[in-house]
Amino acid sequence: MKIRKIVIKNFRGVKALDWNVPTADIFCLIGKGDSSKSTILEAIRYTFHPQWNLALSDSDFYQCKIADPIVIEITIGHLAADFCALNKYGLHLRGWDAAAQKLHDEPDDHFESVLTARLTVDKDLEPKWTVVCDRNPDGVLFKQADRNKVGVGLIGVFSERELSWANGTALAKLTAAQSLSELLANASRTARSSLDVDRAVTLTNFDTAATKSQEIAKLLGVPVLDAYKAHLDLASINLKVGGLSLHDGEIPLRQLGLGSRRMLQCGIQKAGLEEGHITLFDELEFGLEPHRITRLIKHIKDDKRGQYFLTTHSPMVLRELTVQDLHIVHSNGGVVTIVSAAEKGLEEHEVQGKIRSSAEAFLAKKLVVCEGATEVGFIRGFDDHQLENGQDPLSYHGVALLDSKGASKVKGMAIAFKKLGYDVSVLADGDAEKQFSAADAAGLVAIGIPTYVWSDKLSLEERAFVDLPWASVLASLTLAQVELFYPVYDQVRSQYQDVLDPDIREWPDSPKLRTAIGAAAKSAGWFKDTTRGDLWFKAVSAAFNDPVFGKTNLAVELGRLWEWAKRV
């Protein structure tokens, strides 16, 4: 069986979610932290929980508002034959139009037959499972055994139970039918008999206490049928099915490393269900080395009987998947939306290539698309400076910096991420009109992408050396010459074409010299990578405490960018 639609109301961080699930087998939910990715997995698990005693609390309600009930509706297709029987749920069948991604209340020959399972939790915290349709909104009881048949399994951080024969685990489903309860009851009786054999040796002190207790009983008129003695109480030691777990020799497999346990659980889940399965994998990369992540994802891709819902914060996982597998989760005031990375209209923007080159960006909430690595490094330094001055860092606001690797790619990259639901801004040079023009910048602003471009058609280096206080200019020259080993005098002299003192500390401030320094820095690439851009900002950071410098184009544009980043 496979999921076709998910509706969640008032469950944990989700106030509302309505997701028509595409026809596919792998759904990797990505996005910033606290966007409710794991909550979606838990909602699926709870709806098909194989036991009646689901533990819930007030904190499971959205903002703990228990007056608003939790309602989770999950529509499943690819149904087992017995689910469609009239004496089961046949009267509640609905129709799923896969092409239009639309649910119809009446089944139809042109649609896939589906059922909608609903979990409702009111303030009494009692879960109620039903199968519903608009024709019968009260529905009928969704039986525990049938929830178990759907084959939903969660592989989370804490899942040692899955390596035992506890009720509802994949191992239990993999086991041929036999009376495990009887087997374990007999094991309890054997333990009792074994203890009795060695009574004279092992229970001497216990039996002495029992004899004293018998004397007290007689004294108080309590009847004694035979004789008091110490013995095992079968009711207290009764082994449960969950007590039978998978071992490697004498060692329980729950002692395996976390990654190994999770990979094994995934394999057992796949092997244990002839009718297919729905596997929920929270933080797939957790506990796994890169080569084992690759192996696990290949295992998942090769499974044609299962449906997988994954979450991840790993760029490695993203690079192993395709755009069809990725779904970006956004949450705005508890209203959760999910956008497919393969959504129509994004083909021209080559999203797959962006996943390969910029996977980290897909895991953020906001993106600053920077023209190049210099801008990325410079903004990183600016971020550290703001933090030192009591501001919250960019990471607090969910902001990631993205190197577009050239002015010609800025516009396409910004539009692609905007269409995927991200909050996007652009930081670009003004010196490459053919690659990124003023019209391009205006076009981005028109579709809600703030764009920050240095004035006078200058690059970052040229703009900085025009605007910075002279002390910061000299600090930049020292950094380039002493720490980055550039022949600063020769490179500036070739641009300046006038007499210069060989000692850069003696250079006089002038507009002509500033222009020459900016041109040399740009052409020679003094700060053309992230690390050197960061070092450069740190060398000039004192300027950002100067109120006069604060009115220059460089400072003003960075300030505007920072205000955008802070905006909720």
Coordinates of C-alpha atoms in Angstrom, one line a residue:
M1 CA 0.0 0.0 0.0
K2 CA 1.2 3.5 -0.8
I3 CA 0.3 7.0 0.4
R4 CA -1.4 9.4 -2.0
K5 CA -2.4 12.3 0.2
I6 CA -1.6 13.7 3.7
V7 CA -3.7 16.1 5.7
I8 CA -2.5 17.2 9.2
K9 CA -4.3 19.6 11.6
N10 CA -3.1 20.8 15.0
F11 CA -0.3 18.2 15.5
R12 CA 2.8 19.4 17.2
G13 CA 4.4 22.1 15.0
V14 CA 1.9 21.7 12.2
K15 CA -1.2 23.8 12.4
A16 CA -2.2 22.8 8.9
L17 CA -0.8 20.7 6.0
D18 CA -2.5 19.5 2.9
W19 CA -0.1 17.6 0.6
N20 CA -1.1 15.7 -2.5
V21 CA 1.7 13.2 -2.7
P22 CA 3.1 12.6 -6.2
T23 CA 3.2 9.2 -7.7
A24 CA 6.7 8.0 -6.6
D25 CA 8.4 5.7 -4.1
I26 CA 11.0 8.0 -2.5
F27 CA 10.2 11.3 -0.8
C28 CA 13.1 13.1 0.9
L29 CA 11.8 16.0 3.0
I30 CA 14.4 18.8 3.3
G31 CA 14.4 22.3 4.5
K32 CA 15.5 24.3 7.6
G33 CA 15.3 22.9 11.1
D34 CA 11.9 23.2 12.9
S35 CA 10.0 23.1 9.6
S36 CA 8.1 20.0 10.9
K37 CA 9.8 17.3 8.7
S38 CA 10.0 14.8 11.5
T39 CA 6.5 15.6 12.6
I40 CA 5.1 14.6 9.2
L41 CA 6.8 11.2 9.6
E42 CA 5.4 10.8 13.1
A43 CA 1.9 11.7 11.8
I44 CA 2.1 8.8 9.3
R45 CA 3.4 6.4 12.0
Y46 CA 0.6 7.4 14.4
T47 CA -2.1 7.0 11.8
F48 CA -1.1 3.4 11.2
H49 CA 0.1 2.7 14.7
P50 CA -0.1 -1.1 15.2
Q51 CA -1.1 -1.0 18.8
W52 CA -4.1 0.5 20.7
N53 CA -2.2 2.1 23.5
L54 CA -0.7 5.2 21.7
A55 CA 0.8 7.5 24.3
L56 CA -0.1 11.1 23.8
S57 CA 0.1 14.3 25.8
D58 CA -0.9 18.0 25.7
S59 CA 2.4 18.9 24.0
D60 CA 1.3 16.8 20.9
F61 CA -1.3 19.5 20.2
Y62 CA -0.3 22.6 18.2
Q63 CA 0.9 25.2 20.7
C64 CA -0.6 22.9 23.4
K65 CA -4.1 24.1 22.5
I66 CA -6.1 21.1 23.5
A67 CA -9.4 22.7 22.5
D68 CA -8.5 22.1 18.9
P69 CA -8.4 18.4 18.2
I70 CA -5.5 16.7 16.4
V71 CA -6.8 15.4 13.0
I72 CA -4.5 13.4 10.7
E73 CA -6.0 12.0 7.5
I74 CA -3.8 9.8 5.2
T75 CA -5.2 8.5 2.0
I76 CA -3.6 5.2 0.8
G77 CA -3.8 3.5 -2.6
H78 CA -2.3 0.3 -4.0
L79 CA -4.7 -1.4 -1.6
A80 CA -4.7 -5.0 -0.4
A81 CA -7.6 -6.9 -1.8
D82 CA -9.3 -7.5 1.5
F83 CA -9.4 -3.8 2.3
C84 CA -11.7 -3.3 -0.7
A85 CA -14.2 -6.0 0.4
L86 CA -17.7 -4.8 1.2
N87 CA -17.6 -6.4 4.6
K88 CA -14.4 -4.4 5.4
Y89 CA -13.9 -0.9 3.9
G90 CA -15.4 -1.3 0.5
L91 CA -18.2 1.1 1.1
H92 CA -15.7 3.8 2.0
L93 CA -13.6 3.6 -1.2
R94 CA -12.7 6.9 -2.9
G95 CA -11.0 7.7 -6.2
W96 CA -7.5 9.2 -6.7
D97 CA -6.8 11.0 -10.0
A98 CA -3.0 10.6 -10.2
A99 CA -2.6 12.9 -13.3
A100 CA -4.5 15.8 -11.7
Q101 CA -3.3 15.0 -8.1
K102 CA -6.9 15.2 -6.9
L103 CA -9.0 13.2 -4.5
H104 CA -12.6 12.4 -5.5
D105 CA -15.0 11.1 -2.9
E106 CA -16.6 8.6 -5.3
P107 CA -14.6 5.7 -6.8
D108 CA -14.4 5.5 -10.6
D109 CA -13.0 3.2 -13.1
H110 CA -10.7 5.9 -14.3
F111 CA -9.3 6.5 -10.9
E112 CA -7.2 4.5 -8.4
S113 CA -9.3 3.1 -5.5
V114 CA -8.1 4.6 -2.3
L115 CA -9.1 4.7 1.4
T116 CA -8.7 7.6 3.8
A117 CA -7.5 6.7 7.3
R118 CA -8.2 9.3 10.0
L119 CA -6.6 9.6 13.4
T120 CA -8.5 12.0 15.8
V121 CA -7.3 13.0 19.3
D122 CA -9.4 15.2 21.5
K123 CA -8.5 16.7 24.8
D124 CA -9.2 13.4 26.6
L125 CA -6.0 12.1 24.8
E126 CA -7.8 9.0 23.5
P127 CA -6.8 8.2 19.9
K128 CA -9.6 7.2 17.6
W129 CA -8.8 5.5 14.3
T130 CA -11.4 5.4 11.5
V131 CA -11.7 5.0 7.8
V132 CA -13.8 7.9 6.4
C133 CA -15.2 9.5 3.3
D134 CA -17.5 12.5 2.7
R135 CA -20.4 10.1 2.2
N136 CA -19.8 8.9 5.8
P137 CA -17.7 11.4 7.7
D138 CA -18.1 9.5 11.0
G139 CA -16.5 6.5 9.3
V140 CA -15.9 3.0 10.5
L141 CA -13.4 1.7 13.0
F142 CA -9.9 1.2 11.5
K143 CA -9.0 -2.0 13.2
Q144 CA -5.6 -2.5 14.8
A145 CA -4.8 -5.6 12.7
D146 CA -5.5 -3.7 9.5
R147 CA -3.3 -0.7 10.6
N148 CA -0.6 -3.3 11.1
K149 CA -1.2 -4.6 7.5
V150 CA -0.3 -1.3 6.0
G151 CA 3.3 -2.0 6.9
V152 CA 4.5 1.3 8.3
G153 CA 7.8 1.3 10.1
L154 CA 9.8 4.2 11.5
I155 CA 13.6 4.0 11.6
G156 CA 14.6 6.8 13.9
V157 CA 17.5 7.6 16.2
F158 CA 16.0 5.5 19.0
S159 CA 14.7 2.3 17.5
E160 CA 16.3 -0.7 19.3
R161 CA 12.9 -2.1 19.7
E162 CA 12.8 -2.9 16.0
L163 CA 15.5 -5.6 16.4
S164 CA 13.1 -7.6 18.7
W165 CA 9.9 -9.5 18.1
A166 CA 7.8 -6.9 19.8
N167 CA 4.3 -6.4 18.4
G168 CA 4.3 -4.5 15.1
T169 CA 8.0 -4.6 14.4
A170 CA 9.4 -5.7 11.0
L171 CA 11.0 -8.8 12.6
A172 CA 7.6 -9.9 13.9
K173 CA 6.1 -9.5 10.5
L174 CA 9.0 -11.4 9.0
T175 CA 8.4 -14.4 11.3
A176 CA 6.2 -17.3 10.2
A177 CA 3.1 -17.7 12.2
Q178 CA 3.6 -19.6 15.4
S179 CA 2.8 -19.2 19.1
L180 CA 5.6 -17.0 20.3
S181 CA 3.6 -16.4 23.5
E182 CA 3.4 -20.1 24.3
L183 CA 7.1 -20.4 23.5
L184 CA 8.0 -17.7 26.0
A185 CA 5.6 -19.0 28.6
N186 CA 7.4 -22.3 28.5
A187 CA 10.7 -20.6 28.9
S188 CA 9.4 -18.9 32.1
R189 CA 8.4 -22.3 33.4
T190 CA 11.8 -23.8 32.6
A191 CA 13.5 -21.1 34.5
R192 CA 11.3 -21.8 37.5
S193 CA 12.1 -25.6 37.4
S194 CA 15.8 -24.9 37.0
L195 CA 15.9 -22.8 40.1
D196 CA 14.1 -25.5 42.1
V197 CA 16.8 -28.1 41.2
D198 CA 19.5 -26.1 43.0
R199 CA 17.4 -24.9 45.9
A200 CA 19.6 -26.4 48.6
V201 CA 22.6 -24.5 47.3
T202 CA 21.3 -21.2 45.9
L203 CA 18.2 -20.5 48.0
T204 CA 19.3 -21.5 51.5
N205 CA 19.2 -17.9 52.9
F206 CA 15.9 -17.1 51.1
D207 CA 14.2 -20.3 52.4
T208 CA 15.4 -19.4 56.0
A209 CA 13.5 -16.1 55.7
A210 CA 10.5 -18.0 54.2
T211 CA 10.4 -20.3 57.2
K212 CA 10.4 -17.4 59.6
S213 CA 7.6 -15.8 57.6
Q214 CA 5.7 -19.1 57.9
E215 CA 6.0 -19.1 61.7
I216 CA 4.7 -15.5 61.8
A217 CA 1.8 -16.5 59.6
K218 CA 0.8 -19.3 61.9
L219 CA 1.2 -17.1 64.9
L220 CA -1.2 -14.6 63.3
G221 CA -3.7 -17.3 62.2
V222 CA -2.8 -17.1 58.5
P223 CA -3.4 -20.6 57.0
V224 CA -0.4 -22.5 55.6
L225 CA -1.3 -25.2 53.1
D226 CA 2.1 -26.7 52.6
A227 CA 5.3 -24.8 53.5
Y228 CA 6.6 -21.4 52.7
K229 CA 9.6 -21.2 50.4
A230 CA 11.3 -18.8 48.0
H231 CA 10.3 -19.3 44.3
L232 CA 9.9 -17.5 41.0
D233 CA 6.6 -15.8 40.5
L234 CA 5.7 -16.5 36.9
A235 CA 3.5 -13.4 36.7
S236 CA 6.5 -11.3 37.6
I237 CA 9.0 -12.9 35.3
N238 CA 6.6 -13.7 32.4
L239 CA 8.6 -13.0 29.3
K240 CA 7.0 -10.8 26.6
V241 CA 7.4 -11.1 22.9
G242 CA 9.6 -8.0 22.9
G243 CA 12.0 -9.8 25.2
L244 CA 13.0 -12.1 22.3
S245 CA 15.5 -10.1 20.3
L246 CA 17.9 -10.7 17.4
H247 CA 21.4 -11.8 18.5
D248 CA 24.8 -12.4 16.8
G249 CA 25.9 -15.4 18.7
E250 CA 25.4 -14.4 22.3
I251 CA 25.5 -10.7 21.6
P252 CA 22.2 -8.8 21.1
L253 CA 22.3 -6.8 17.9
R254 CA 20.9 -3.8 19.8
Q255 CA 24.6 -3.3 20.8
L256 CA 25.6 -2.7 17.2
G257 CA 26.6 0.8 16.2
L258 CA 23.7 3.2 15.5
G259 CA 24.3 3.3 11.7
S260 CA 24.6 -0.5 11.4
R261 CA 21.3 -1.0 13.4
R262 CA 19.5 1.4 11.2
M263 CA 20.7 -0.1 8.0
L264 CA 19.7 -3.6 9.2
Q265 CA 16.3 -2.4 10.2
C266 CA 15.8 -0.9 6.8
G267 CA 16.7 -4.3 5.2
I268 CA 14.4 -6.2 7.5
Q269 CA 11.5 -3.8 6.8
K270 CA 11.9 -4.4 3.1
A271 CA 12.2 -8.2 3.4
G272 CA 9.4 -8.7 5.9
L273 CA 6.4 -7.6 4.0
E274 CA 5.1 -9.4 1.0
E275 CA 2.4 -6.8 0.3
G276 CA 5.0 -3.9 0.3
H277 CA 5.8 -1.4 3.1
I278 CA 6.0 2.3 3.9
T279 CA 9.3 3.0 5.6
L280 CA 9.9 6.2 7.5
F281 CA 13.6 7.1 7.9
D282 CA 14.3 10.1 10.1
E283 CA 17.7 11.7 9.6
L284 CA 18.9 9.0 7.2
E285 CA 22.5 10.0 7.5
F286 CA 22.7 9.7 11.3
G287 CA 25.5 7.3 12.3
L288 CA 26.6 6.5 8.8
E289 CA 29.8 7.1 6.9
P290 CA 29.6 8.5 3.4
H291 CA 30.2 5.2 1.7
R292 CA 27.4 3.5 3.7
I293 CA 25.0 6.4 3.0
T294 CA 25.7 5.6 -0.7
R295 CA 25.0 1.9 -0.2
L296 CA 21.8 2.5 1.8
I297 CA 20.4 4.9 -0.8
K298 CA 21.1 2.4 -3.5
H299 CA 19.3 -0.2 -1.5
I300 CA 16.3 2.1 -1.2
K301 CA 16.3 3.0 -4.9
D302 CA 16.4 -0.7 -5.9
D303 CA 13.3 -1.5 -3.7
K304 CA 10.3 -1.5 -6.1
R305 CA 7.8 -2.7 -3.5
G306 CA 8.2 -0.1 -0.8
Q307 CA 7.5 3.6 -0.4
Y308 CA 10.1 5.7 1.6
F309 CA 9.7 9.0 3.4
L310 CA 13.1 10.3 4.5
T311 CA 14.3 13.4 6.2
T312 CA 17.9 14.6 6.1
H313 CA 20.2 17.5 6.9
S314 CA 23.1 16.0 4.9
P315 CA 24.4 17.5 1.6
M316 CA 25.8 14.0 0.9
V317 CA 22.3 12.5 0.9
L318 CA 21.0 15.2 -1.4
R319 CA 23.8 14.6 -3.9
E320 CA 22.9 10.9 -4.0
L321 CA 19.2 11.6 -4.8
T322 CA 17.5 13.2 -7.8
V323 CA 15.2 16.3 -8.1
Q324 CA 12.3 13.9 -8.3
D325 CA 13.1 12.6 -4.8
L326 CA 13.5 16.0 -3.1
H327 CA 10.6 17.9 -1.5
I328 CA 11.2 21.1 0.3
V329 CA 9.2 21.7 3.5
H330 CA 8.4 25.3 4.5
S331 CA 6.5 26.4 7.6
N332 CA 5.0 29.8 8.1
G333 CA 3.2 30.2 11.4
G334 CA 2.4 26.5 11.6
V335 CA 1.0 26.4 8.0
V336 CA 3.3 23.8 6.3
T337 CA 3.7 23.6 2.5
I338 CA 5.8 21.1 0.6
V339 CA 7.3 22.0 -2.8
S340 CA 8.8 19.4 -5.2
A341 CA 12.2 20.2 -6.5
A342 CA 11.0 18.7 -9.8
E343 CA 8.1 21.1 -10.1
K344 CA 7.1 22.2 -13.6
G345 CA 8.7 25.4 -14.8
L346 CA 12.0 24.7 -13.1
E347 CA 13.5 22.7 -16.0
E348 CA 15.3 25.6 -17.5
H349 CA 17.0 26.4 -14.2
E350 CA 18.8 23.0 -13.9
V351 CA 17.9 22.3 -10.3
Q352 CA 19.7 18.9 -10.4
G353 CA 23.0 20.7 -11.1
K354 CA 22.4 23.1 -8.3
I355 CA 21.8 20.1 -5.9
R356 CA 25.1 18.7 -7.0
S357 CA 27.0 22.0 -6.6
S358 CA 25.1 23.8 -3.8
A359 CA 23.4 21.1 -1.7
E360 CA 23.9 23.0 1.5
A361 CA 21.7 25.8 0.2
F362 CA 18.7 23.5 0.0
L363 CA 18.8 23.0 3.8
A364 CA 18.4 26.7 4.7
K365 CA 15.4 29.0 5.0
K366 CA 16.9 32.1 3.4
L367 CA 19.5 32.4 0.7
V368 CA 21.9 35.1 -0.3
V369 CA 22.9 34.4 -3.9
C370 CA 26.4 35.9 -4.1
E371 CA 28.1 36.5 -7.4
G372 CA 31.3 34.9 -6.3
A373 CA 33.4 33.4 -3.5
T374 CA 34.8 36.9 -2.6
E375 CA 31.4 38.1 -1.7
V376 CA 30.7 34.9 0.3
G377 CA 33.9 35.3 2.3
F378 CA 33.3 39.0 2.8
I379 CA 29.8 38.4 4.2
R380 CA 31.1 35.7 6.5
G381 CA 33.5 38.2 7.9
F382 CA 30.7 40.7 8.2
D383 CA 28.6 38.1 10.0
D384 CA 31.3 37.6 12.6
H385 CA 31.7 41.3 13.0
Q386 CA 27.9 41.7 13.7
L387 CA 28.0 38.9 16.2
E388 CA 30.8 40.5 18.1
N389 CA 28.7 43.7 18.2
G390 CA 25.7 41.9 19.9
Q391 CA 23.7 40.9 16.8
D392 CA 22.3 37.5 16.1
P393 CA 24.3 35.6 13.5
L394 CA 23.0 34.8 10.0
S395 CA 22.6 31.2 11.0
Y396 CA 20.1 32.2 13.7
H397 CA 17.9 33.7 11.0
G398 CA 18.3 30.5 8.8
V399 CA 20.4 32.3 6.2
A400 CA 22.9 30.5 3.9
L401 CA 25.4 32.1 1.5
L402 CA 25.5 30.7 -2.0
D403 CA 28.3 31.2 -4.5
S404 CA 26.7 31.4 -8.0
K405 CA 30.2 31.1 -9.5
G406 CA 29.8 34.0 -11.9
A407 CA 27.6 37.0 -12.7
S408 CA 25.9 35.1 -15.6
K409 CA 24.4 32.5 -13.2
V410 CA 23.1 34.9 -10.5
K411 CA 19.7 35.5 -12.1
G412 CA 18.8 31.9 -12.9
M413 CA 19.9 30.6 -9.5
A414 CA 18.0 33.2 -7.6
I415 CA 14.8 32.6 -9.6
A416 CA 15.1 28.8 -9.2
F417 CA 15.3 29.0 -5.4
K418 CA 12.5 31.5 -5.3
K419 CA 10.2 29.1 -7.1
L420 CA 11.1 26.4 -4.7
G421 CA 9.7 28.6 -1.9
Y422 CA 12.9 30.0 -0.4
D423 CA 13.3 33.6 0.7
V424 CA 16.1 34.8 -1.6
S425 CA 18.2 38.0 -2.1
V426 CA 21.1 38.7 -4.4
L427 CA 24.5 40.4 -3.8
A428 CA 26.3 41.2 -7.0
D429 CA 28.9 43.4 -8.6
G430 CA 27.9 46.2 -10.9
D431 CA 30.8 45.7 -13.4
A432 CA 29.5 43.0 -15.6
E433 CA 26.5 44.5 -17.5
K434 CA 26.5 41.7 -20.1
Q435 CA 26.2 39.0 -17.5
F436 CA 24.1 40.7 -14.9
S437 CA 22.5 44.0 -16.0
A438 CA 20.6 46.7 -14.2
A439 CA 17.5 45.3 -16.0
D440 CA 18.2 41.9 -14.6
A441 CA 18.4 43.3 -11.1
A442 CA 15.2 45.2 -11.6
G443 CA 13.5 42.1 -12.8
L444 CA 14.5 40.2 -9.7
V445 CA 13.2 43.0 -7.4
A446 CA 9.9 42.9 -9.3
I447 CA 9.4 39.2 -8.3
G448 CA 10.3 39.7 -4.7
I449 CA 14.0 39.1 -4.7
P450 CA 15.9 42.0 -3.1
T451 CA 19.0 42.8 -5.0
Y452 CA 22.1 44.6 -3.7
V453 CA 24.5 45.9 -6.4
W454 CA 27.5 48.2 -5.8
S455 CA 27.0 51.6 -7.4
D456 CA 28.9 53.2 -10.3
K457 CA 29.2 49.8 -12.0
L458 CA 32.0 48.7 -9.7
S459 CA 33.1 45.3 -8.4
L460 CA 33.4 44.6 -4.7
E461 CA 37.1 45.3 -4.7
E462 CA 36.8 48.5 -6.6
R463 CA 33.9 49.7 -4.5
A464 CA 35.7 48.8 -1.2
F465 CA 38.9 50.6 -2.1
V466 CA 36.9 53.7 -3.0
D467 CA 34.8 53.7 0.2
L468 CA 37.1 52.4 2.9
P469 CA 39.0 54.7 5.3
W470 CA 42.7 55.0 4.2
A471 CA 43.8 53.0 7.2
S472 CA 41.7 50.1 6.1
V473 CA 43.1 50.4 2.6
L474 CA 46.6 50.1 3.9
A475 CA 45.5 47.2 6.1
S476 CA 44.2 45.5 2.9
L477 CA 47.4 46.1 1.0
T478 CA 49.4 44.6 3.9
L479 CA 47.2 41.5 4.0
A480 CA 47.6 41.0 0.2
Q481 CA 51.4 41.5 0.3
V482 CA 52.5 40.0 3.7
E483 CA 50.1 37.2 4.3
L484 CA 48.8 36.3 0.8
F485 CA 52.2 36.9 -0.9
Y486 CA 51.1 39.1 -3.8
P487 CA 53.6 41.5 -5.5
V488 CA 51.4 44.4 -4.5
Y489 CA 53.7 47.2 -5.5
D490 CA 54.2 45.9 -9.1
Q491 CA 50.5 45.1 -9.6
V492 CA 49.3 48.5 -8.4
R493 CA 52.1 50.3 -10.2
S494 CA 51.0 48.7 -13.5
Q495 CA 47.5 50.1 -13.0
Y496 CA 48.6 53.5 -11.5
Q497 CA 51.2 54.3 -14.2
D498 CA 52.8 57.0 -12.1
V499 CA 55.6 57.3 -9.5
L500 CA 54.9 55.2 -6.3
D501 CA 57.0 54.8 -3.1
P502 CA 58.2 51.1 -2.9
D503 CA 57.0 51.2 0.7
I504 CA 53.2 50.8 0.6
R505 CA 52.9 52.3 4.1
E506 CA 54.0 55.6 2.6
W507 CA 51.5 55.8 -0.2
P508 CA 49.3 58.9 -0.1
D509 CA 45.5 58.8 -0.2
S510 CA 44.1 59.9 -3.6
P511 CA 41.2 58.9 -5.8
K512 CA 43.5 57.9 -8.6
L513 CA 45.5 55.6 -6.3
R514 CA 42.3 54.1 -4.8
T515 CA 41.1 53.3 -8.3
A516 CA 44.4 51.7 -9.2
I517 CA 44.4 49.6 -6.1
G518 CA 40.9 48.4 -6.7
A519 CA 41.7 47.5 -10.3
A520 CA 44.9 45.6 -9.2
A521 CA 43.0 43.7 -6.5
K522 CA 40.3 42.7 -9.0
S523 CA 42.6 41.6 -11.9
A524 CA 45.1 39.8 -9.7
G525 CA 42.4 38.1 -7.6
W526 CA 43.8 39.1 -4.2
F527 CA 40.7 38.0 -2.4
K528 CA 39.1 35.6 -4.9
D529 CA 38.0 32.8 -2.6
T530 CA 36.0 32.4 0.5
T531 CA 38.9 32.2 2.9
R532 CA 40.7 35.2 1.6
G533 CA 37.4 37.2 1.4
D534 CA 36.8 36.4 5.1
L535 CA 40.4 37.5 6.0
W536 CA 40.0 40.7 4.0
F537 CA 36.9 41.7 5.9
K538 CA 38.6 41.0 9.2
A539 CA 41.5 43.2 8.2
V540 CA 39.1 46.1 7.5
S541 CA 36.4 45.4 10.1
A542 CA 37.3 48.4 12.2
A543 CA 35.9 50.7 9.5
F544 CA 32.4 49.4 10.2
N545 CA 32.5 51.2 13.5
D546 CA 33.2 54.5 11.8
P547 CA 30.0 56.6 11.4
V548 CA 31.4 58.4 8.4
F549 CA 32.2 55.2 6.5
G550 CA 28.7 54.0 7.5
K551 CA 27.3 56.4 4.9
T552 CA 29.2 55.0 2.0
N553 CA 27.7 52.7 -0.7
L554 CA 29.6 49.6 0.6
A555 CA 28.4 50.0 4.2
V556 CA 24.8 51.0 3.2
E557 CA 24.3 48.0 0.9
L558 CA 25.7 45.6 3.5
G559 CA 23.4 47.2 6.1
R560 CA 20.4 46.7 3.8
L561 CA 21.3 43.1 3.3
W562 CA 21.6 42.6 7.0
E563 CA 18.2 44.1 7.6
W564 CA 16.7 41.7 5.0
A565 CA 18.3 38.7 6.7
K566 CA 16.8 39.7 10.1
R567 CA 13.4 40.1 8.7
V568 CA 11.0 37.3 9.8

